[in-house]
Each structure stands twice: as C-alpha cells, then as structure tokens.
mmCIF file of C-alpha atoms and ligand atoms in Angstrom:
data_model
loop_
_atom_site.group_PDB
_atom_site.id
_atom_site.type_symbol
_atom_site.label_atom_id
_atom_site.label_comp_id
_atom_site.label_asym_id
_atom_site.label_seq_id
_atom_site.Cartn_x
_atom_site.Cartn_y
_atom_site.Cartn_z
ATOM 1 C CA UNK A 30 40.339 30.387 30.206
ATOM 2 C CA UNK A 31 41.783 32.868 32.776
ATOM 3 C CA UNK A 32 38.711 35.334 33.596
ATOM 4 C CA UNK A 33 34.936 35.424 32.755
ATOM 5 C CA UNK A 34 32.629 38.555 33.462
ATOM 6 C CA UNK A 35 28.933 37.617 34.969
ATOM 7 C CA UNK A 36 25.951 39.953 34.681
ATOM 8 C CA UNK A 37 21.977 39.143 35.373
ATOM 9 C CA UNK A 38 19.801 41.640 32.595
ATOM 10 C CA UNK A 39 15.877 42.472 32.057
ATOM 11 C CA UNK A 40 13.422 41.495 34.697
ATOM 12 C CA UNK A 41 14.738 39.552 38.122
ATOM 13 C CA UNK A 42 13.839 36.598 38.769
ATOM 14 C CA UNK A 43 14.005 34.387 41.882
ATOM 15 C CA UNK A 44 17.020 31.739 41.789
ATOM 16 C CA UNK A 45 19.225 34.460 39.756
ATOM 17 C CA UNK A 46 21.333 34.236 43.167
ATOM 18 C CA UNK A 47 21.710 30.521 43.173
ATOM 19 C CA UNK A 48 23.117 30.846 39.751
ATOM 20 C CA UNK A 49 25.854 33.540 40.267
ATOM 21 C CA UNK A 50 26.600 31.207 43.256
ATOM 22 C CA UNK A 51 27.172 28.335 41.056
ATOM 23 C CA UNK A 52 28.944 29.948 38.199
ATOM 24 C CA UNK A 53 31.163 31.769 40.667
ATOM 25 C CA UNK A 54 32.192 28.986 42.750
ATOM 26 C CA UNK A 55 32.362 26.291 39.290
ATOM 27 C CA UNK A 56 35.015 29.061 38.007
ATOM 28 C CA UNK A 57 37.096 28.827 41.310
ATOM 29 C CA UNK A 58 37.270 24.808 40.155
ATOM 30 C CA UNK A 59 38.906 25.474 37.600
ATOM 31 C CA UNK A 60 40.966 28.546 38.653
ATOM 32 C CA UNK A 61 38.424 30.891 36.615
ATOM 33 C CA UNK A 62 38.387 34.839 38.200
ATOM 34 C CA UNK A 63 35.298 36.268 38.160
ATOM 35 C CA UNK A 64 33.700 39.578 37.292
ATOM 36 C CA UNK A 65 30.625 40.767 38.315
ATOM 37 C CA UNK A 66 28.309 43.540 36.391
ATOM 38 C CA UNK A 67 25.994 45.533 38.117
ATOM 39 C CA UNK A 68 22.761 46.256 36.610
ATOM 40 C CA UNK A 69 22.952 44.170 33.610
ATOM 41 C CA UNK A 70 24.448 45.675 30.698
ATOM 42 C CA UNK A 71 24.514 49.317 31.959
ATOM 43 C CA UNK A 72 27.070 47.696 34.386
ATOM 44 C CA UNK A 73 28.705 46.359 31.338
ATOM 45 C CA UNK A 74 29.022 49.499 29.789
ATOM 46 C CA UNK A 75 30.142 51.992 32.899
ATOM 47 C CA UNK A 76 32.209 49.342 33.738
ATOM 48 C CA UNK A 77 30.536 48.798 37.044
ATOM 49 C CA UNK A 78 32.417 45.824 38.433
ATOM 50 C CA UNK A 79 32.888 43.751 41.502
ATOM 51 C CA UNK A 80 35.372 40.989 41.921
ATOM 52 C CA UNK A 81 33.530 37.953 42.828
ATOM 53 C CA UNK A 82 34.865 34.723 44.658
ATOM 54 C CA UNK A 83 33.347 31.981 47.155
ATOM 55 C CA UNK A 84 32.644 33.978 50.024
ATOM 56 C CA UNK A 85 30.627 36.953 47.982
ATOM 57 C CA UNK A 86 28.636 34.213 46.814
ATOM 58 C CA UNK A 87 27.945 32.923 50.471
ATOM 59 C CA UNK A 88 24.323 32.519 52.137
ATOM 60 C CA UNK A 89 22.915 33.857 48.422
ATOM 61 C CA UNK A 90 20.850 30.733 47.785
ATOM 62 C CA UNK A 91 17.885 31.307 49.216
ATOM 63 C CA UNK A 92 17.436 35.054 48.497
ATOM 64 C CA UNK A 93 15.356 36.196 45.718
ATOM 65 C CA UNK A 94 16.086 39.150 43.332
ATOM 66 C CA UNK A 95 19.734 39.318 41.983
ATOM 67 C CA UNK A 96 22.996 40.349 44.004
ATOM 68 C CA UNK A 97 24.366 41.796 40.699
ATOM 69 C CA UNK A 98 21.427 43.674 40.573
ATOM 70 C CA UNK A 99 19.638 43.956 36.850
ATOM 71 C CA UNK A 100 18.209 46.814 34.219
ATOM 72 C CA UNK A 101 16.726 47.052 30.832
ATOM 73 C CA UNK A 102 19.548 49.193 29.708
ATOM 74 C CA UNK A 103 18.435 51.266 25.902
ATOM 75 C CA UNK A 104 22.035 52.360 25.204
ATOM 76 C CA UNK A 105 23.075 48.791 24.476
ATOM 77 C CA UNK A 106 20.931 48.384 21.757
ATOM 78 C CA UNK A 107 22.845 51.091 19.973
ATOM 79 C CA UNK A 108 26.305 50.420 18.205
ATOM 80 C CA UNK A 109 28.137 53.291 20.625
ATOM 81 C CA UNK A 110 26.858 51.338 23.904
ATOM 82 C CA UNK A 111 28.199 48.124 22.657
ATOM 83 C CA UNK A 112 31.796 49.170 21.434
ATOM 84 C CA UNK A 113 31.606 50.910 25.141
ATOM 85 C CA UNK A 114 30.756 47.541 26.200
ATOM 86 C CA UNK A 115 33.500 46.048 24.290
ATOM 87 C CA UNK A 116 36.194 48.421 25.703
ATOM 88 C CA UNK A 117 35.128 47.443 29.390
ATOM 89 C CA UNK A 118 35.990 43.549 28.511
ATOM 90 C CA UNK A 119 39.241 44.383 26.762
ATOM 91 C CA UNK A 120 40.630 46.286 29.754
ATOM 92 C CA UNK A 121 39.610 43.634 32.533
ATOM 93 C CA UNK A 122 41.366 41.102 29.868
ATOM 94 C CA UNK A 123 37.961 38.639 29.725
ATOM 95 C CA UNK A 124 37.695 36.084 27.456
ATOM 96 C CA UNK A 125 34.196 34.972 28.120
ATOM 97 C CA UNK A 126 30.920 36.436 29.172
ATOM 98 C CA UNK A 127 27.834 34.464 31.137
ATOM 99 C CA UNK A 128 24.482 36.778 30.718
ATOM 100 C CA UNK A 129 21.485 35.614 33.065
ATOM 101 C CA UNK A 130 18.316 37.520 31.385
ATOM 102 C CA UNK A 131 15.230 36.393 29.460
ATOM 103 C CA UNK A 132 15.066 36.713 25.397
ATOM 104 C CA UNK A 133 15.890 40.513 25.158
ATOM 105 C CA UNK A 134 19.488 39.884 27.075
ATOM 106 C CA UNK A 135 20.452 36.808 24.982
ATOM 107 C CA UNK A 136 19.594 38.698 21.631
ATOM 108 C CA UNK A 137 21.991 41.107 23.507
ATOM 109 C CA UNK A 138 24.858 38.946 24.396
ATOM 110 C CA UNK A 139 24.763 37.390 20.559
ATOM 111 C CA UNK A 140 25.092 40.828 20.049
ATOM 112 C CA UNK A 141 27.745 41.050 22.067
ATOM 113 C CA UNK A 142 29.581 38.012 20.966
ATOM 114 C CA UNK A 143 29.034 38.911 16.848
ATOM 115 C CA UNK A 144 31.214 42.404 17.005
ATOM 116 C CA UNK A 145 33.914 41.338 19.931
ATOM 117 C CA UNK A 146 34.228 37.447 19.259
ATOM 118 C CA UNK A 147 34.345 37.205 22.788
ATOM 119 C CA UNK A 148 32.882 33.363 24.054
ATOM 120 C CA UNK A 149 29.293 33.812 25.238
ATOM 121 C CA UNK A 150 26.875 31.316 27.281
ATOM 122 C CA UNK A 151 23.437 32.184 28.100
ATOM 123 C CA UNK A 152 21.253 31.289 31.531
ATOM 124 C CA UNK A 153 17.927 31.812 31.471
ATOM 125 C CA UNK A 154 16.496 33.470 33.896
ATOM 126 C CA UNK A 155 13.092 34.715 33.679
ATOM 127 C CA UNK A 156 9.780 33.971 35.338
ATOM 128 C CA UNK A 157 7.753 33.838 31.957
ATOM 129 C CA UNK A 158 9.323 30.724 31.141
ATOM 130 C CA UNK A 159 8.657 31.468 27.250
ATOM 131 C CA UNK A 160 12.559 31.043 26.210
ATOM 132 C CA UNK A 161 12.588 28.744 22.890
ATOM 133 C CA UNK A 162 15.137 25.642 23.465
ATOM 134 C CA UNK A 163 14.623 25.505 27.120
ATOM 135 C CA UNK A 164 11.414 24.056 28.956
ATOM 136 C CA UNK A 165 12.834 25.495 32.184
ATOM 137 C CA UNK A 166 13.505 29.064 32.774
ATOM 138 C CA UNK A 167 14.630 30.212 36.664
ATOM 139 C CA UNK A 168 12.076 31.832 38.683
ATOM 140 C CA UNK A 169 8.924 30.485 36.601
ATOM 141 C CA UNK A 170 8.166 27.530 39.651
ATOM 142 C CA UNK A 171 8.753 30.593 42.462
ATOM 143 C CA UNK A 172 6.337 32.622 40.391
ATOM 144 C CA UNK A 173 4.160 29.551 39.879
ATOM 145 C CA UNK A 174 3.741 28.410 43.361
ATOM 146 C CA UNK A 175 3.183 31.973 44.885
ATOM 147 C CA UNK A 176 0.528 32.290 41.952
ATOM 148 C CA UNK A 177 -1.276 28.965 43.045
ATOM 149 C CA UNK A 178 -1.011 30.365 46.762
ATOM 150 C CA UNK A 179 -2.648 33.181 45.643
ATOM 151 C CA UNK A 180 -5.514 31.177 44.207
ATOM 152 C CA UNK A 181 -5.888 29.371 47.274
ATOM 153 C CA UNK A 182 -6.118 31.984 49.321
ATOM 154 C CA UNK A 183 -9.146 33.637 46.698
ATOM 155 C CA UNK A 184 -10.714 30.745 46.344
ATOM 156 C CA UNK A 185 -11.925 30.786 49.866
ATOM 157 C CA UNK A 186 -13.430 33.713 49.281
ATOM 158 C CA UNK A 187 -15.241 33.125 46.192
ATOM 159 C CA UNK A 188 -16.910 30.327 47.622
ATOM 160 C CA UNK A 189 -17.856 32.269 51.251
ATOM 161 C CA UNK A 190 -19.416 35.247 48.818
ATOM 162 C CA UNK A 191 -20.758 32.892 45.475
ATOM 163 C CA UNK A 192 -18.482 35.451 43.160
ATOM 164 C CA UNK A 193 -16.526 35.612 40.219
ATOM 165 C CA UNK A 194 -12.757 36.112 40.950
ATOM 166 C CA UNK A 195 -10.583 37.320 37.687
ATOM 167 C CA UNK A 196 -7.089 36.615 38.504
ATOM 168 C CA UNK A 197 -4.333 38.811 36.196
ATOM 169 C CA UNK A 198 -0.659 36.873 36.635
ATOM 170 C CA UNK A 199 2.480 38.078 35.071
ATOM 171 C CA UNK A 200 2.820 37.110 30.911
ATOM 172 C CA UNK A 201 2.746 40.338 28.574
ATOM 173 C CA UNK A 202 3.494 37.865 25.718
ATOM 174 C CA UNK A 203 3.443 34.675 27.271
ATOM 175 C CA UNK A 204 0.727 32.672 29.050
ATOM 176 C CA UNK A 205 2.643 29.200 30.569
ATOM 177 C CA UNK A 206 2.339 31.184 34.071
ATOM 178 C CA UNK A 207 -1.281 31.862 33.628
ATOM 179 C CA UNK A 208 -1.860 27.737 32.223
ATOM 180 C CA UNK A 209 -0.001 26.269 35.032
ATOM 181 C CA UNK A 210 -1.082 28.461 37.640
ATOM 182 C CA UNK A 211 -5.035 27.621 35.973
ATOM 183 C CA UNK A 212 -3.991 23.985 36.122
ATOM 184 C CA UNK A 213 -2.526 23.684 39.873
ATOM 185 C CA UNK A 214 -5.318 26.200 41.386
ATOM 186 C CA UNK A 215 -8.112 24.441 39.819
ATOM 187 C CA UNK A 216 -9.913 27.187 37.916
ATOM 188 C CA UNK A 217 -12.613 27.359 35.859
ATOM 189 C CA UNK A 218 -10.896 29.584 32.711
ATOM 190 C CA UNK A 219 -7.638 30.610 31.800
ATOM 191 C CA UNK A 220 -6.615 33.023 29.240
ATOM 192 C CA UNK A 221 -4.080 33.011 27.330
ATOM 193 C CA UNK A 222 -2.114 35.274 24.604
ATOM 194 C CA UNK A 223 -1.161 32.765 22.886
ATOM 195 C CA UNK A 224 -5.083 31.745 21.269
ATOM 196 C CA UNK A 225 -8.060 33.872 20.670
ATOM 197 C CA UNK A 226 -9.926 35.069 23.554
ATOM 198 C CA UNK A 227 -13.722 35.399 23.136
ATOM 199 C CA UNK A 228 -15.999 36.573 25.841
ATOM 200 C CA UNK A 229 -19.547 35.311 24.959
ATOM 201 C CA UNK A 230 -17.771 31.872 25.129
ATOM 202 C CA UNK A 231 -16.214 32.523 28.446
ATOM 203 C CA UNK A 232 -19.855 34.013 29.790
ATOM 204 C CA UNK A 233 -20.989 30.712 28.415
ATOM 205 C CA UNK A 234 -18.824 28.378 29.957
ATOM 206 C CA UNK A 235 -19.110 30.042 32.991
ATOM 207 C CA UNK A 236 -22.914 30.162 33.040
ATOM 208 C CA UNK A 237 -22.605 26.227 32.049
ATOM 209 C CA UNK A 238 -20.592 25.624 35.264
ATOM 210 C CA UNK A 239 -23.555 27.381 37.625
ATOM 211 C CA UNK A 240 -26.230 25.444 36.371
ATOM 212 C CA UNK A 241 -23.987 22.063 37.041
ATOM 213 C CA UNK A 242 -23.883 23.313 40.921
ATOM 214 C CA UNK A 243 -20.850 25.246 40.463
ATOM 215 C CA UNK A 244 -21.413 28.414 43.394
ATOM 216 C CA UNK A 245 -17.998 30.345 42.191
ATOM 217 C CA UNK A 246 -15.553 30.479 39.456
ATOM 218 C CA UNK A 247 -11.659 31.758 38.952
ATOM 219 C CA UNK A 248 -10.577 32.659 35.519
ATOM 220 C CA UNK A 249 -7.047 33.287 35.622
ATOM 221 C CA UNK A 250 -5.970 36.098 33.257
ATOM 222 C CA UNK A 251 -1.984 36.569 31.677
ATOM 223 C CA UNK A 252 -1.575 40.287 31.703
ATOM 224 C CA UNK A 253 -1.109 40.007 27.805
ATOM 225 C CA UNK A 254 -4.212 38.359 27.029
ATOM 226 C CA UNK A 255 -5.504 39.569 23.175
ATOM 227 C CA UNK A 256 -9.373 40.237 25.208
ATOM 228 C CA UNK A 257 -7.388 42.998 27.748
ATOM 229 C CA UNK A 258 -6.364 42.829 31.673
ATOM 230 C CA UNK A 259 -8.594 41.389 34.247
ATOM 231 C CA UNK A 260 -10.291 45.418 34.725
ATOM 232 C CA UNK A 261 -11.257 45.097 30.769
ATOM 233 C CA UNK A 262 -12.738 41.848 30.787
ATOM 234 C CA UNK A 263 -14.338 42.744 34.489
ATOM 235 C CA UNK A 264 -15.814 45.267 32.511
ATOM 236 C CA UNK A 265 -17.186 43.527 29.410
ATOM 237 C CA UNK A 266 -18.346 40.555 31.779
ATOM 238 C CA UNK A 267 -20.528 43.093 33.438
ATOM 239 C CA UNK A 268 -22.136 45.014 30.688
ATOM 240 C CA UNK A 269 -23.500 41.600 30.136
ATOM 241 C CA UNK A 270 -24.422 39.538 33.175
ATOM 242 C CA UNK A 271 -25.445 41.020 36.585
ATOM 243 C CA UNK A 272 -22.613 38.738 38.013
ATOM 244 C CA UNK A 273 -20.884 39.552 41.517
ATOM 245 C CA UNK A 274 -17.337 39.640 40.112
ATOM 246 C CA UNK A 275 -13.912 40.951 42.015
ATOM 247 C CA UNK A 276 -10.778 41.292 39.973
ATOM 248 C CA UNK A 277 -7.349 40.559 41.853
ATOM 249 C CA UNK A 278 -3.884 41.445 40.143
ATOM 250 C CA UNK A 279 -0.982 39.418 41.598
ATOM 251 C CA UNK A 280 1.550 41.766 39.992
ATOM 252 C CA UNK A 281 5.307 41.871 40.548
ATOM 253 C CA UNK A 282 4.323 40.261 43.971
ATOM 254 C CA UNK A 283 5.394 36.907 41.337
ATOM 255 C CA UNK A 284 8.604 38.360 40.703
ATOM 256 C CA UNK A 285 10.012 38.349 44.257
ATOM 257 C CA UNK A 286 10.923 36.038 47.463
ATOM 258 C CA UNK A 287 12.480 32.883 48.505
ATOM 259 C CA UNK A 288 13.101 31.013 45.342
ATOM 260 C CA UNK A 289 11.416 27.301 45.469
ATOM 261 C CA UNK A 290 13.856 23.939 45.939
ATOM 262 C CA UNK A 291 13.387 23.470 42.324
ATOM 263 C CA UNK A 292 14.644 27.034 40.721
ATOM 264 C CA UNK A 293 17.793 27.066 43.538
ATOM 265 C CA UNK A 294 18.528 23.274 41.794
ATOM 266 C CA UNK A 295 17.988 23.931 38.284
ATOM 267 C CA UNK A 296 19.967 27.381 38.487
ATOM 268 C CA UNK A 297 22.625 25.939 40.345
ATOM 269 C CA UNK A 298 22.272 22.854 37.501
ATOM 270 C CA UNK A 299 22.630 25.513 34.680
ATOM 271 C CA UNK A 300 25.161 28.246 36.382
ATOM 272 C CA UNK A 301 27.350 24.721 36.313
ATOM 273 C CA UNK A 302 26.989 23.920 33.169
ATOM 274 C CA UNK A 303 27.712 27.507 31.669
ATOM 275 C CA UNK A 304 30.805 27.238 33.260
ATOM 276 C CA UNK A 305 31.805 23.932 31.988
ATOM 277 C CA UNK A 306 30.901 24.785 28.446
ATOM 278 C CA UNK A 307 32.648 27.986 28.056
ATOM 279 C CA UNK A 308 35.854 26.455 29.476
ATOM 280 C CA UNK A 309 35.658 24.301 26.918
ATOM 281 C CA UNK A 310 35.009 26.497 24.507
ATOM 282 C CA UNK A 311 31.472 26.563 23.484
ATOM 283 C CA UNK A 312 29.931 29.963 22.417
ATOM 284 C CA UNK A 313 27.066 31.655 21.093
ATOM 285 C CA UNK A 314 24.496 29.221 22.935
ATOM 286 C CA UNK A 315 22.448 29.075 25.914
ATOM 287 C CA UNK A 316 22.283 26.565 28.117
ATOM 288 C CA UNK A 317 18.968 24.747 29.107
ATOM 289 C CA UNK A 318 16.908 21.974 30.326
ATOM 290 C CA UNK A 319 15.315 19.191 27.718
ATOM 291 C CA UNK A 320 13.180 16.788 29.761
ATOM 292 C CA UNK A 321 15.474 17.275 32.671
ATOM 293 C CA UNK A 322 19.060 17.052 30.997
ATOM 294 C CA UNK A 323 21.343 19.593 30.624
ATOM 295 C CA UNK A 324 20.768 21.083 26.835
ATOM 296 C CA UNK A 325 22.376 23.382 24.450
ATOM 297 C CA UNK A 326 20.915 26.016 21.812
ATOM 298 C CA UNK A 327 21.770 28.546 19.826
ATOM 299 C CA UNK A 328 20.857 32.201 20.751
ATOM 300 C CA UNK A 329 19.742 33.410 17.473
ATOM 301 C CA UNK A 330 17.264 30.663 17.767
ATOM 302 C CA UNK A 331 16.372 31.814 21.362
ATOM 303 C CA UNK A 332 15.467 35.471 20.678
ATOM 304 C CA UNK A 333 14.004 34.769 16.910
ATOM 305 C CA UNK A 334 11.664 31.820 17.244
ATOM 306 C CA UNK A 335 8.747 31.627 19.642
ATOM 307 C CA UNK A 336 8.303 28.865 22.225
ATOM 308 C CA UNK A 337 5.017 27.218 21.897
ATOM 309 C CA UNK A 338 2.272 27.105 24.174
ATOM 310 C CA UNK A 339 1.395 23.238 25.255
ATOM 311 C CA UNK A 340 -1.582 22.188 23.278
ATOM 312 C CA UNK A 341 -1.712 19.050 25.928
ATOM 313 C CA UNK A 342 -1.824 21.648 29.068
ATOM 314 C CA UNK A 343 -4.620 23.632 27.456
ATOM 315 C CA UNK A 344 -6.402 20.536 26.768
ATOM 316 C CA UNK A 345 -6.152 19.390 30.088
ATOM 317 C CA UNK A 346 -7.154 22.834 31.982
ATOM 318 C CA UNK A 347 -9.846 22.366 29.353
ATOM 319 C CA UNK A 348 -11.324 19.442 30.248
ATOM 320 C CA UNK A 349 -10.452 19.302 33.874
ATOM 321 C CA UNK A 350 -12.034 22.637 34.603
ATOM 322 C CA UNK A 351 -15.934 21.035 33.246
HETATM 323 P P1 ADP Z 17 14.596 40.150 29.005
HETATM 324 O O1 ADP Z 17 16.007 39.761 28.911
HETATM 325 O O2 ADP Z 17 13.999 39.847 30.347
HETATM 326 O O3 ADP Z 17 13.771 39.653 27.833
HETATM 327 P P2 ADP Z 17 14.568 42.796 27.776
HETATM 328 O O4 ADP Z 17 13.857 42.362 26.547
HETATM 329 O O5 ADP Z 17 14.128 44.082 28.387
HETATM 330 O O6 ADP Z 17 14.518 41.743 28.975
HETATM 331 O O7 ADP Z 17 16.134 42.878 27.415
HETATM 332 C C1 ADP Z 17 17.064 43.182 28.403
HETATM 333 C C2 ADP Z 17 18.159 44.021 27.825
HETATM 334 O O8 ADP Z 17 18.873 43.279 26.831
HETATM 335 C C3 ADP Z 17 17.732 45.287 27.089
HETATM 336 O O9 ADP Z 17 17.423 46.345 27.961
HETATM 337 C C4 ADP Z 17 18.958 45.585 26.274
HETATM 338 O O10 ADP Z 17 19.965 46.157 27.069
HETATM 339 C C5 ADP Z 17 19.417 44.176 25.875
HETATM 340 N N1 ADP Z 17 18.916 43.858 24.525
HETATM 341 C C6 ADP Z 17 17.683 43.440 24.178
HETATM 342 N N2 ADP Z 17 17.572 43.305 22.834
HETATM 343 C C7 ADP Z 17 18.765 43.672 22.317
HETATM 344 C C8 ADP Z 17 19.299 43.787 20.985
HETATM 345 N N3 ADP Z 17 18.564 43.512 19.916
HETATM 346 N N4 ADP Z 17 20.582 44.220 20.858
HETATM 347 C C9 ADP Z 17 21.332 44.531 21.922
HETATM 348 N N5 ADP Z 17 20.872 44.432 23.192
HETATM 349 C C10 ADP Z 17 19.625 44.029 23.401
HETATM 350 O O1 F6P Z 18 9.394 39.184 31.721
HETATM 351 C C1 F6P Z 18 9.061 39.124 33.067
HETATM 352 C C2 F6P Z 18 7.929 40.061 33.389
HETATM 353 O O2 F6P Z 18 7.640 39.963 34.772
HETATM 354 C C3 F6P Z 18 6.659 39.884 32.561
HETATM 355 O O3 F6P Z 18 5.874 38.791 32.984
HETATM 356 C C4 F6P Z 18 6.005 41.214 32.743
HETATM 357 O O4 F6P Z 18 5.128 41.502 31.696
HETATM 358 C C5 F6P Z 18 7.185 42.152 32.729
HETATM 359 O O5 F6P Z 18 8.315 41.400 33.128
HETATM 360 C C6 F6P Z 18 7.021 43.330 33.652
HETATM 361 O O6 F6P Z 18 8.122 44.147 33.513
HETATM 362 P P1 F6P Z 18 8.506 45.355 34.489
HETATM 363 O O7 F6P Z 18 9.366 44.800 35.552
HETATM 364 O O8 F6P Z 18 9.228 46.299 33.629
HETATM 365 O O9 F6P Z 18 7.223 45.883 35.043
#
C-alpha cells in the first residue's frame, strides 16, 4: 500500500489530533503518503485535500478539536455525493481510507467501501462513547473528567445554598457520559435514555435522601433522557415540591480542550493500529479497545446494533448514591 486518505467526520472530539498524529507518522514507517480531508466527507467529496507528513502532525497532541477539521455532510448520504466521493480517491490513486467519526461516519465509510472496494478502517472518535464493539471511544474520558469538574465545582454550591442542582451532560441517545460522570461526582440521581425515567420516583428518592440528613442533591441529566432536558424536569419537579432547584447545562463546553493522558494514549494506540491493519489488508472494520487490547469489528455491526448500557454501573450509582 502506496497512499491512504485520512478524514475526522460528525461531532469533534478531543484526542482526534493525537490520532491523525499517529496514523500519519505509522504511514511514514512504512513509506505510506498521506492525504488529509477537510471537513469530513464534504472534504471527501470537493476534494479538499492536504498532504500530510511528520512535521504537519507536530505539537498536535495536546490540542483538542480536529486539525482536519470535521462536518455532518447530507450530500454523502445520497448516491451522487458518494460516486463524487469515489472520483476524488481514484484521481489521488488511494487505495485505502481511515475515517475518525462516531456511528453515522462508519455507516458512511462501509458505505464507502461497498460501491468503490476501496480498503476501509474505522477510529472511533466520539465523546458519547456508545460505539458497539469498542468500550473506548476518543474524547469520552476528556468529556468525562471536565463533566466531574463541573460537578465539583456545583457541588459547593448546593451545599452553601441547601438546593437541588440538575446537571444536563452531552448523550442525545446515549447515557455512559451522564453514568460515569453520576458515578465519579457522587450524585444523588442520574438519568439515563437508555431505562425509563419516572419523576414521582426521583421526587421520592430525593425526599428519602433529606430526611437521612442529606442538605443537597445533584441529579445528573443526559440531554436525551425519555423524561426531557434538565429545564423539563426543573419544571415538573416544581409543580410538585416547593424545592430550591437550579438547573446547569454543561453543553458543548464537553466537547472541547486539552484531551486527558488517557484519550492522547488510546488514540495514538488505535491511529497505530488502523495503520497496521490496512497495510495488511484488513477492511470493512473498525478498530477498538476490548478490556484494554487492541480489537477488531465489523462496521455493519457498529452502526446497526446498539451498545448496551452497564447494568453493573447503574447498580452501583444506585446503591452508592443511598
Ligand atoms: P457521527 O459520526 O458522530 O455519528 P453523524 O451521525 O452525523 O455523526 O454522521 C456523520 C456523517 O457520516 C454524516 O453527516 C454523513 O456524511 C455520514 N453518514 C452517516 N450515515 C450515513 C449513511 N447511512 N450513508 C452514508 N453516509 C452516512
Ligand atoms: O455525538 C456527540 C454529541 O456531542 C452528542 O453528545 C450531542 O447530542 C451531539 O453531539 C451534539 O451535536 P451538535 O454538535 O450538532 O450540537
């Protein structure tokens, strides 16, 4: 394998730039030019290309965002965008493609791979960490730990004042950001997409908590939760206790910064490893973590089955939070 495009696609997420730096300067082992995309596949298509090497990839690793910059591009997901897409990689003469992205850009790049044959590896790179096959995703911990600062930093307040905080994280469809964040911060409640929401139990628990001696409470809210955002279930709280509550959404504030020691290791772990397994020919599959080791799986399996909530982290925000 001569030459190998590179493009990050859907939402950023912090360590993106530790990967490009590893699959970029893995290729140059092995004598591998590199293409870069702008702007995921709208880069693709318009044939917005950079030639990358070592030194474009210099003093990248601790920045957050993506170099290559990213977009949720619509015209891919048409027929017309991808045989433009297909033209693009035909006229730089690649034979393989690396996609960074969550679920949407893998379901993309099989896409991809079914109508050009080109090889494909997947990276995932999202800070939902909800990608089936993988129990790592990049930018989850950096999302995670600014999350848990952000609880900290509340909870002082919430004791000082004897309120309610309701905390909305990042999730539309996935809650592992609100669970761990619940978990490491300590709160009282977390909600979840992923299982039934129900107020009067909430109000319940909550009201449980006070009379144990408990002065304030943090629920911790995904943005996708089936009971609404933090503001709705502000509101419904209200209409039925006389509760001091403040809401705080953390936002795209999650999204951003210096990526943690452990997304610049694991993205430089799995920018590696893309690189390896293309050159040796492995397509169609995205590359991941299983308990720690370097994994492979398939990316119709990525985009069409769900990855599970942990039954044995809600049971332990559960109990830990009595
Ligand atoms: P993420 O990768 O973070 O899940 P999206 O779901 O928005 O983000 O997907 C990113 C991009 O991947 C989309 O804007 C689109 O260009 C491409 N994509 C998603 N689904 C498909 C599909 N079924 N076919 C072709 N391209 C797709
Ligand atoms: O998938 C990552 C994510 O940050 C989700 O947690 C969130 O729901 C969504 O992207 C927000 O997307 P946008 O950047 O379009 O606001």
């Amino acid at each position: 394998m001569k030459k190998i495009g590179l493009l990050t696609s859907g939402g950023d997420s912090s360590g993106m730039n530790a990967a490009i730096r590893a699959v970029v300067r893995t290729a140059r082992v092995y004598n591998i030019k590199v293409i870069g995309f702008k702007k995921g596949y709208c880069g693709l298509i318009k044939d917005d290309s950079v030639a990358m090497n070592s030194r474009t990839v210099g003093n990248i690793i601790n920045l957050g965002g993506t170099i290559l910059q990213t977009a949720r591009c619509p015209e891919f997901l048409e027929t017309k965008g991808i045989r433009k897409a297909a033209a693009v990689l035909e006229k730089h003469r690649l034979e393989g493609l690396i996609v960074i992205g969550g679920d949407g850009s893998m379901h993309g790049l099989s896409e991809l791979i079914e109508q050009t044959g080109i090889a494909g590896i997947g990276i995932p790179g999202t800070i939902d960490n909800d990608l089936y096959g993988t129990d790592y995703t990049i930018g989850f911990d950096t999302a995670l730990n600014v999350a848990v600062d952000a609880i900290d930093r509340l909870r002082d307040t919430a004791t000082s004042h004897e309120r309610l905080f309701l905390v909305e994280v990042m999730g539309r469809q996935a809650g592992y950001i609100a669970l761990y964040t619940g978990i490491a911060g300590g709160a009282e409640e977390v909600l979840v997409p992923e299982t039934i929401s129900h107020i009067d139990l909430l109000i319940e628990k909550l009201k449980k908590g006070h009379q144990k001696g408990k002065i304030s409470s943090i629920v911790v809210i995904a943005e996708g939760d089936d009971a609404g955002g933090a503001f709705d279930i502000e509101k419904k709280i209200r209409k039925k206790t006389a509760w001091e509550t403040r809401v705080s959404i953390l936002g795209h504030i999650q999204r951003g910064g210096k990526p943690t020691a452990i997304d610049r290791i694991n993205a430089s772990r799995l920018g590696v490893a893309a690189v390896e397994a293309i050159r040796k020919g492995i397509t169609l599959k995205m590359v991941g973590l299983d308990r720690n080791e370097i994994s492979f799986v398939h990316l119709k399996d990525v985009w069409s089955k769900k990855r599970q909530i942990s039954s044995e982290l809600l049971k332990i925000s559960e109990i830990l939070s009595t």
